[in-house]
Short mmCIF file of C-alpha atoms in Angstrom, two decimals:
data_model
loop_
_atom_site.label_atom_id
_atom_site.label_comp_id
_atom_site.label_asym_id
_atom_site.label_seq_id
_atom_site.Cartn_x
_atom_site.Cartn_y
_atom_site.Cartn_z
CA MET A 1 0.32 -0.12 0.28
CA ASN A 2 1.22 3.34 -1.03
CA GLN A 3 1.40 6.11 1.23
CA TYR A 4 -1.48 8.00 0.08
CA ALA A 5 -3.53 4.64 0.59
CA SER A 6 -2.02 4.80 3.79
CA MET A 7 -2.86 8.24 4.77
CA ILE A 8 -6.84 7.92 3.25
CA ARG A 9 -7.22 4.94 5.15
CA LYS A 10 -5.81 6.84 8.60
CA LEU A 11 -8.65 9.51 7.68
CA LYS A 12 -11.25 7.44 8.44
CA THR A 13 -10.00 5.93 12.03
CA ALA A 14 -11.75 7.10 15.44
CA PRO A 15 -8.71 9.51 16.42
CA VAL A 16 -8.35 11.49 12.80
CA MET A 17 -12.76 11.71 12.69
CA GLU A 18 -12.22 13.22 16.42
CA GLN A 19 -9.66 15.39 15.60
CA LEU A 20 -11.71 16.62 12.33
CA SER A 21 -14.34 17.48 14.51
CA ARG A 22 -12.38 19.62 16.82
CA LEU A 23 -11.25 21.74 13.96
CA TYR A 24 -14.67 21.94 12.13
CA GLY A 25 -17.44 21.42 14.72
CA ASN A 26 -20.33 18.79 14.96
CA ARG A 27 -22.93 19.87 11.93
CA ASP A 28 -24.54 17.48 10.38
CA GLY A 29 -22.42 16.15 7.35
CA MET A 30 -19.26 17.52 8.57
CA LEU A 31 -17.38 14.82 8.40
CA VAL A 32 -18.24 13.49 5.43
CA GLU A 33 -17.59 16.76 3.80
CA GLN A 34 -14.03 17.46 5.40
CA THR A 35 -13.12 13.61 4.94
CA ALA A 36 -13.98 13.82 1.09
CA ARG A 37 -12.00 17.49 1.38
CA TYR A 38 -9.30 15.64 2.59
CA ILE A 39 -9.02 12.83 0.20
CA SER A 40 -9.25 15.10 -2.81
CA LEU A 41 -6.24 16.95 -1.84
CA LEU A 42 -4.45 13.74 -1.24
CA LYS A 43 -5.35 12.24 -4.37
CA ARG A 44 -4.75 15.78 -6.48
CA HIS A 45 -1.09 15.88 -5.08
CA GLU A 46 -0.45 12.30 -6.18
CA GLU A 47 -1.50 12.80 -9.69
CA THR A 48 0.13 15.97 -10.11
CA PHE A 49 3.63 14.92 -8.14
CA ASN A 50 3.26 11.70 -7.22
CA SER A 51 5.69 11.76 -4.50
CA GLY A 52 7.73 8.74 -4.01
CA ASP A 53 10.77 9.75 -1.88
CA GLY A 54 9.78 11.18 0.94
CA PRO A 55 6.37 11.64 3.01
CA VAL A 56 3.55 13.72 2.35
CA PHE A 57 1.79 15.92 5.01
CA LEU A 58 -1.52 17.28 5.77
CA ILE A 59 -1.34 21.22 6.82
CA SER A 60 -4.22 23.00 8.10
CA ALA A 61 -3.83 26.69 9.00
CA PRO A 62 -7.16 29.08 10.06
CA GLY A 63 -8.79 32.17 8.84
CA ARG A 64 -9.45 34.51 11.60
CA THR A 65 -12.14 36.98 12.39
CA GLU A 66 -11.53 39.99 14.38
CA ILE A 67 -13.49 40.81 17.33
CA GLY A 68 -12.05 44.04 19.18
CA GLY A 69 -9.02 46.51 18.48
CA ASN A 70 -9.70 47.48 14.69
CA HIS A 71 -6.54 49.39 13.43
CA THR A 72 -4.92 49.33 16.71
CA ASP A 73 -2.27 46.49 16.38
CA HIS A 74 -0.16 48.65 13.73
CA ASN A 75 0.33 51.51 16.41
CA ARG A 76 1.11 48.85 19.65
CA GLY A 77 -2.08 49.08 20.66
CA LYS A 78 -4.49 46.10 22.10
CA VAL A 79 -6.34 43.76 19.86
CA LEU A 80 -8.75 40.88 20.30
CA ALA A 81 -9.46 38.18 17.93
CA ALA A 82 -10.00 34.35 17.29
CA ALA A 83 -9.18 31.39 14.62
CA VAL A 84 -12.61 30.24 13.06
CA ASN A 85 -13.33 26.63 11.74
CA LEU A 86 -12.49 28.14 8.12
CA ASP A 87 -8.96 27.02 6.72
CA THR A 88 -6.65 26.99 4.32
CA VAL A 89 -4.96 23.08 3.72
CA SER A 90 -2.20 21.43 2.14
CA ALA A 91 -0.97 18.06 1.00
CA VAL A 92 3.05 18.52 0.58
CA SER A 93 6.15 17.39 0.40
CA ALA A 94 9.65 18.05 0.23
CA ARG A 95 11.52 18.85 -3.11
CA LYS A 96 15.53 18.02 -3.62
CA ASP A 97 16.12 21.48 -5.14
CA MET A 98 15.12 24.91 -3.92
CA ALA A 99 11.73 24.89 -6.46
CA VAL A 100 8.35 25.39 -5.31
CA HIS A 101 5.37 23.64 -7.44
CA LEU A 102 2.01 25.02 -6.08
CA HIS A 103 -1.15 24.10 -7.39
CA SER A 104 -3.82 25.44 -5.74
CA ASP A 105 -7.79 26.05 -6.43
CA GLY A 106 -8.72 28.62 -8.90
CA TYR A 107 -5.31 29.62 -9.65
CA PRO A 108 -2.73 28.83 -12.39
CA ALA A 109 -0.22 26.77 -11.24
CA LEU A 110 2.77 28.66 -9.81
CA VAL A 111 6.41 27.79 -9.78
CA LEU A 112 8.94 29.61 -8.66
CA ASP A 113 12.66 29.58 -7.56
CA LEU A 114 13.93 29.80 -3.69
CA SER A 115 17.56 30.19 -4.41
CA GLU A 116 16.34 34.05 -4.96
CA LEU A 117 15.31 35.37 -1.91
CA THR A 118 15.31 39.58 -2.66
CA PRO A 119 12.00 41.33 -3.18
CA GLN A 120 10.62 41.25 -6.27
CA PRO A 121 9.34 44.10 -7.59
CA ALA A 122 7.41 42.20 -10.22
CA GLU A 123 5.79 39.95 -7.64
CA LYS A 124 4.63 42.15 -5.22
CA GLY A 125 0.78 41.69 -4.32
CA THR A 126 1.33 37.77 -5.60
CA THR A 127 1.34 34.29 -3.62
CA ALA A 128 4.64 34.04 -5.11
CA ALA A 129 5.61 37.38 -2.94
CA LEU A 130 4.07 36.01 0.17
CA ILE A 131 6.41 32.64 -0.60
CA ARG A 132 9.53 34.34 -1.17
CA GLY A 133 8.89 36.75 1.84
CA VAL A 134 8.28 33.89 4.30
CA ALA A 135 11.53 32.04 2.90
CA GLU A 136 13.81 34.88 2.95
CA ARG A 137 12.76 35.54 6.48
CA MET A 138 13.32 31.97 7.81
CA GLN A 139 16.72 32.28 5.85
CA GLN A 140 17.49 35.51 7.77
CA LEU A 141 16.78 34.10 11.46
CA GLY A 142 18.71 31.00 10.69
CA TYR A 143 16.31 28.16 9.95
CA LYS A 144 16.38 25.79 7.04
CA ILE A 145 14.54 26.09 3.97
CA GLY A 146 14.13 24.62 0.41
CA GLY A 147 11.56 23.50 -1.92
CA PHE A 148 8.27 21.54 -1.87
CA ASP A 149 5.98 20.08 -4.06
CA ALA A 150 2.16 21.33 -2.60
CA VAL A 151 -1.58 21.14 -3.32
CA VAL A 152 -3.79 23.79 -1.55
CA THR A 153 -7.40 24.28 -0.69
CA SER A 154 -9.00 26.89 1.01
CA ASN A 155 -12.19 27.89 1.99
CA VAL A 156 -10.96 31.07 3.48
CA SER A 157 -12.11 33.09 0.39
CA SER A 158 -9.87 35.97 -0.86
CA GLY A 159 -11.83 39.16 0.13
CA SER A 160 -14.25 37.59 2.62
CA GLY A 161 -12.31 39.40 5.65
CA LEU A 162 -11.18 36.56 7.26
CA SER A 163 -7.57 36.83 6.00
CA SER A 164 -6.69 34.23 3.63
CA SER A 165 -3.73 36.21 2.90
CA ALA A 166 -2.45 35.67 6.84
CA ALA A 167 -3.90 31.77 6.64
CA PHE A 168 -1.68 31.07 3.50
CA GLU A 169 1.53 33.10 4.91
CA VAL A 170 1.07 31.13 8.14
CA LEU A 171 0.66 27.32 6.36
CA THR A 172 3.68 28.27 4.13
CA CYS A 173 5.96 29.17 7.56
CA ALA A 174 4.32 25.94 8.90
CA ILE A 175 5.16 23.84 5.65
CA LEU A 176 8.72 24.64 5.70
CA ASP A 177 9.13 24.31 9.49
CA LYS A 178 8.01 20.98 8.97
CA LEU A 179 9.65 20.13 6.27
CA TYR A 180 13.09 21.32 6.96
CA ASN A 181 13.08 22.74 10.88
CA GLY A 182 11.38 19.45 12.89
CA TRP A 183 8.46 21.88 13.72
CA SER A 184 10.53 23.64 16.10
CA ILE A 185 9.08 27.56 15.37
CA ASP A 186 6.76 28.81 17.75
CA TYR A 187 3.53 30.50 17.22
CA LYS A 188 4.59 33.96 17.51
CA LEU A 189 7.70 33.77 15.30
CA ARG A 190 5.21 32.01 12.62
CA ALA A 191 3.16 35.16 12.99
CA GLN A 192 6.42 37.79 12.84
CA ILE A 193 7.76 35.60 9.58
CA SER A 194 4.47 35.79 7.97
CA GLN A 195 3.79 39.62 8.93
CA TYR A 196 7.52 40.55 7.38
CA ALA A 197 6.62 38.30 4.26
CA GLU A 198 3.08 40.75 3.64
CA ASN A 199 4.94 43.82 4.53
CA VAL A 200 8.06 43.81 2.81
CA HIS A 201 7.54 41.17 -0.28
CA PHE A 202 3.60 41.49 -0.98
CA GLY A 203 3.71 45.40 -0.13
CA LYS A 204 0.67 45.41 2.52
CA PRO A 205 1.58 47.50 5.37
CA SER A 206 -0.63 45.29 7.80
CA GLY A 207 0.29 44.49 11.26
CA LEU A 208 0.59 41.27 13.28
CA LEU A 209 -3.48 40.16 14.47
CA ASP A 210 -4.05 38.41 11.34
CA GLN A 211 -1.07 36.37 11.66
CA LEU A 212 -0.77 35.77 14.97
CA THR A 213 -4.55 34.45 15.18
CA SER A 214 -3.58 31.75 12.28
CA ALA A 215 -0.79 31.04 14.23
CA VAL A 216 -2.25 31.01 17.64
CA GLY A 217 -5.73 29.68 17.53
CA GLY A 218 -8.50 30.29 19.72
CA ALA A 219 -9.37 33.11 20.79
CA ILE A 220 -6.41 35.77 21.77
CA PHE A 221 -6.36 39.17 23.71
CA ALA A 222 -2.79 40.77 22.44
CA ASP A 223 -0.99 43.91 23.60
CA PHE A 224 1.45 45.07 20.82
CA SER A 225 3.20 47.83 23.23
CA ASP A 226 6.55 45.66 22.76
CA PRO A 227 6.18 44.67 18.87
CA LYS A 228 9.16 42.17 19.04
CA LYS A 229 7.76 40.94 21.86
CA PRO A 230 4.48 40.91 22.00
CA ARG A 231 2.15 40.15 25.16
CA ILE A 232 -0.31 37.48 24.09
CA GLU A 233 -3.29 35.62 26.03
CA LYS A 234 -5.13 32.62 24.51
CA ILE A 235 -8.67 32.56 25.89
CA HIS A 236 -9.91 28.87 25.23
CA THR A 237 -12.93 29.67 23.26
CA ALA A 238 -15.16 26.47 24.85
CA GLY A 239 -18.12 28.23 26.09
CA LEU A 240 -16.63 31.72 25.18
CA LEU A 241 -20.23 32.35 23.01
CA PRO A 242 -23.27 31.42 24.79
CA VAL A 243 -25.19 28.27 23.62
CA GLY A 244 -27.18 29.45 20.89
CA MET A 245 -25.32 32.32 19.76
CA THR A 246 -23.84 32.14 16.04
CA LEU A 247 -21.03 34.27 14.85
CA CYS A 248 -21.93 35.39 11.36
CA VAL A 249 -19.54 36.89 8.81
CA THR A 250 -20.74 38.90 5.78
CA ASP A 251 -18.75 38.93 2.82
CA THR A 252 -20.32 41.99 0.85
CA ARG A 253 -18.14 41.07 -1.97
CA GLY A 254 -16.59 44.70 -2.51
CA SER A 255 -13.19 44.32 -3.89
CA HIS A 256 -10.07 45.24 -1.60
CA SER A 257 -7.83 45.45 -4.99
CA GLU A 258 -7.66 49.15 -4.82
CA LEU A 259 -8.01 49.82 -1.50
CA THR A 260 -4.30 49.47 -0.47
CA GLY A 261 -3.65 53.60 -0.21
CA GLU A 262 -6.84 53.42 1.78
CA PHE A 263 -5.54 51.00 4.44
CA ALA A 264 -2.05 52.68 4.53
CA ALA A 265 -3.50 56.22 4.77
CA ILE A 266 -5.01 55.05 8.45
CA ARG A 267 -1.67 53.84 9.77
CA HIS A 268 0.01 56.80 8.18
CA GLU A 269 -2.36 59.27 9.81
CA MET A 270 -2.44 57.81 12.99
CA GLU A 271 1.27 57.79 12.92
CA SER A 272 1.44 61.42 11.68
CA VAL A 273 -0.40 62.66 14.99
CA ALA A 274 2.34 60.68 17.07
CA VAL A 275 5.30 62.08 15.27
CA CYS A 276 3.60 65.60 16.46
CA LEU A 277 3.83 64.49 20.10
CA GLY A 278 7.38 63.30 19.90
CA GLY A 279 6.74 59.52 19.26
CA LYS A 280 6.29 57.27 16.45
CA VAL A 281 3.40 55.18 16.65
CA LEU A 282 0.26 56.15 19.06
CA GLY A 283 1.15 53.55 21.62
CA GLN A 284 3.77 55.38 22.72
CA VAL A 285 1.87 58.88 23.44
CA LYS A 286 -0.01 59.20 26.39
CA GLU A 287 -3.87 60.08 25.66
CA GLN A 288 -3.97 63.20 27.64
CA GLU A 289 -0.59 64.72 25.93
CA PHE A 290 -2.95 64.08 22.68
CA TRP A 291 -6.02 66.02 24.23
CA LYS A 292 -3.68 69.00 25.61
CA ALA A 293 -2.50 69.56 21.72
CA LEU A 294 -5.72 69.42 20.17
CA PRO A 295 -5.61 72.48 18.36
CA ARG A 296 -1.99 72.24 17.05
CA LEU A 297 -2.76 68.40 16.03
CA ARG A 298 -5.56 69.75 13.69
CA ARG A 299 -3.71 72.42 12.45
CA ALA A 300 -0.70 69.90 11.65
CA CYS A 301 -2.17 66.98 10.76
CA GLY A 302 -5.79 67.60 9.72
CA ASP A 303 -9.08 66.77 11.49
CA ARG A 304 -9.47 62.93 9.99
CA ALA A 305 -5.97 62.03 11.19
CA VAL A 306 -6.96 63.36 14.84
CA LEU A 307 -10.65 61.41 14.68
CA ARG A 308 -8.38 58.25 13.96
CA ALA A 309 -6.10 58.98 17.07
CA VAL A 310 -9.06 59.40 19.01
CA HIS A 311 -10.61 55.98 17.68
CA TYR A 312 -7.09 54.50 18.51
CA PHE A 313 -6.92 55.36 21.99
CA GLU A 314 -11.15 54.31 22.42
CA GLU A 315 -10.48 51.22 20.37
CA ASN A 316 -7.68 50.11 22.65
CA ALA A 317 -9.43 50.69 25.60
CA ARG A 318 -12.35 48.53 24.18
CA ALA A 319 -10.15 46.12 23.19
CA LEU A 320 -9.30 45.43 27.10
CA ALA A 321 -13.04 46.31 28.04
CA GLN A 322 -14.17 43.08 25.82
CA ARG A 323 -11.64 40.90 26.62
CA ASN A 324 -12.55 41.66 30.45
CA ALA A 325 -16.21 40.64 29.54
CA LEU A 326 -15.39 37.68 27.82
CA VAL A 327 -13.37 36.58 31.10
CA SER A 328 -15.69 37.09 33.28
CA GLY A 329 -18.32 35.66 31.47
CA ASP A 330 -20.57 39.20 30.81
CA PHE A 331 -21.79 38.75 27.27
CA ASN A 332 -24.40 41.64 27.51
CA ALA A 333 -21.28 44.02 28.22
CA PHE A 334 -19.40 42.45 25.50
CA LEU A 335 -21.96 42.71 22.95
CA GLN A 336 -22.52 46.42 23.73
CA LEU A 337 -18.54 46.85 23.35
CA ILE A 338 -18.85 45.56 19.66
CA LEU A 339 -21.90 47.84 18.71
CA GLU A 340 -19.46 51.02 19.97
CA SER A 341 -16.42 50.08 18.26
CA GLY A 342 -19.20 49.05 15.30
CA HIS A 343 -20.20 53.06 15.91
CA ALA A 344 -16.44 54.29 15.86
CA SER A 345 -15.76 52.76 12.33
CA PHE A 346 -18.42 54.78 11.50
CA ALA A 347 -17.49 58.36 12.95
CA LEU A 348 -13.93 58.39 13.78
CA CYS A 349 -11.72 55.88 11.93
CA GLN A 350 -14.18 56.56 9.19
CA ASN A 351 -13.26 53.30 7.32
CA VAL A 352 -16.60 52.00 6.24
CA TYR A 353 -16.95 53.21 2.72
CA CYS A 354 -14.39 54.87 0.41
CA SER A 355 -15.41 58.68 0.20
CA THR A 356 -14.11 58.89 -3.13
CA ASP A 357 -16.89 56.36 -4.23
CA VAL A 358 -19.71 57.02 -1.86
CA ARG A 359 -21.88 55.43 -4.93
CA HIS A 360 -20.20 51.93 -3.63
CA GLN A 361 -21.19 51.31 0.46
CA GLY A 362 -21.87 47.75 1.14
CA LEU A 363 -21.06 47.81 4.55
CA SER A 364 -22.57 50.59 5.41
CA VAL A 365 -25.64 48.42 3.50
CA ALA A 366 -25.05 45.58 5.71
CA LEU A 367 -24.70 47.19 9.04
CA ALA A 368 -28.03 48.59 8.47
CA LEU A 369 -29.73 45.68 7.45
CA SER A 370 -28.38 43.99 10.57
CA GLN A 371 -29.46 46.80 12.92
CA THR A 372 -33.06 46.44 11.39
CA LEU A 373 -32.75 42.92 12.03
CA LEU A 374 -30.91 42.75 15.22
CA GLU A 375 -31.79 45.67 17.13
CA GLY A 376 -33.40 45.33 20.79
CA GLN A 377 -33.28 41.04 20.07
CA GLY A 378 -30.05 40.69 21.73
CA GLY A 379 -27.56 40.46 19.52
CA ALA A 380 -24.92 43.06 17.98
CA TRP A 381 -22.99 44.21 14.59
CA ARG A 382 -19.90 45.87 13.62
CA MET A 383 -17.69 46.19 11.04
CA GLN A 384 -14.48 44.15 10.84
CA GLY A 385 -11.03 44.01 9.40
CA GLY A 386 -9.58 46.92 7.09
CA GLY A 387 -12.92 48.70 5.83
CA PHE A 388 -13.81 50.19 2.75
CA ALA A 389 -15.28 46.88 1.38
CA GLY A 390 -15.10 43.60 2.57
CA THR A 391 -17.19 41.95 5.46
CA ILE A 392 -19.09 42.80 8.71
CA GLN A 393 -19.19 40.32 11.61
CA ALA A 394 -23.00 39.70 13.84
CA PHE A 395 -23.48 38.02 16.53
CA VAL A 396 -26.77 36.90 16.30
CA PRO A 397 -29.46 34.37 18.69
CA GLY A 398 -30.11 31.37 17.62
CA MET A 399 -33.88 31.75 17.16
CA LEU A 400 -33.12 34.67 14.45
CA THR A 401 -29.97 33.07 12.78
CA ALA A 402 -32.23 31.45 9.72
CA LYS A 403 -34.14 34.75 9.31
CA TYR A 404 -30.50 36.66 9.60
CA HIS A 405 -28.82 34.33 6.72
CA ASP A 406 -31.73 34.54 4.28
CA ALA A 407 -32.20 38.62 4.70
CA ILE A 408 -28.31 39.25 4.25
CA GLU A 409 -27.79 36.63 0.82
CA LYS A 410 -31.24 37.85 -0.75
CA VAL A 411 -29.14 41.30 -0.39
CA PHE A 412 -25.16 40.24 -1.18
CA GLY A 413 -25.99 36.45 -2.51
CA ALA A 414 -25.71 32.99 -2.37
CA GLY A 415 -23.02 31.96 -0.11
CA SER A 416 -22.19 35.26 1.64
CA CYS A 417 -22.93 34.89 4.69
CA TYR A 418 -20.99 32.67 6.56
CA LEU A 419 -22.19 30.57 9.44
CA LEU A 420 -18.80 30.27 11.85
CA ARG A 421 -17.83 28.57 14.76
CA LEU A 422 -14.28 29.33 16.84
CA ARG A 423 -11.74 27.01 16.58
CA GLU A 424 -9.49 26.08 19.34
CA GLN A 425 -6.03 25.25 17.02
CA GLY A 426 -3.95 27.31 15.42
CA ALA A 427 -1.38 25.73 12.28
CA LEU A 428 -0.96 22.57 12.71
CA ARG A 429 -0.40 18.70 11.12
CA VAL A 430 -3.84 17.13 10.55
CA ILE A 431 -1.94 14.08 9.91
#
């Protein structure tokens, strides 16, 4: 029996079934669906690469949902996020050279050579940039790298607001760690390596939140006061949401492709305020000094930058309050904070829609519809992620889940509303 047949048999054993249930939940049909997904992945790897020289591994990295701390991480603030039961999965084997051969669902086959690791301008914004960036940073830190053959599938859709790029970066780091370093890199460093790839090679100035959540799993509260040594608290997901409460994330299907400048402007404007107050980022600035200098800051930085700084200070405190509410089991207080965060995105951070394209406001429409459906019913809703397009998040009581789901998909299309559960595990080897 070859290793592919052996792994397919193992997928059907009780221990692996239990592992799949932990990763994906216990809804009807889940085990059949996920087992078929993994079997398909293995068969595609066999058909494409027929690896006979070395072992094939199945590795998974989850998507994430931001819960609190919208646009605080990049200015050394506090954040709250959680891994979800959507993931990017690879069947992968090592090569004897430095080539990467990647076959990913919905994309052309990709081949690149890791003998050259410097950023390639032509690769900016591409999958190749992420792979090369992860490999370069690992080598800089003294880790071994090498080529690999991979087949990848993902239900963390690009543009879904569940951080498909971070899941792929963390997956790539986990692959190189497993194949060449004996699974020796801790989750914080995996996240930092992945962030380097996105910042330096891909060209997106993201913070560390997305990568950290995918690498760690569970719900995490993170304080980035020292970005090289962030303080991380993992909050276990068991019992975190009340029985019957559903986390719904709606993809309004707006494109992020032309919005990198809008995302970067938020960070730049926050940092411009910090510079005027003697810091590099707002995490180095005392809030009381900000309010004292408000007239001068308005003249020097402009009102939008000032308002975004107000958002940072408020959202930073709110993330801590959300953490405290969850840990103490006060879910009603947590929901109120979710609503406050959503209002702040509109009024202060101003990242719910793009001011240069006011005809397209998918997030605004989704939030208005959510308010109509959930206000006074024990739920909460907010924008999540970078903003301007993408997704909103809602906590929906079980009795309203079907109604909410159907109403949202009537407006934004079939498959736009994800009904999610939280995932305790970060990036891991499934078999």
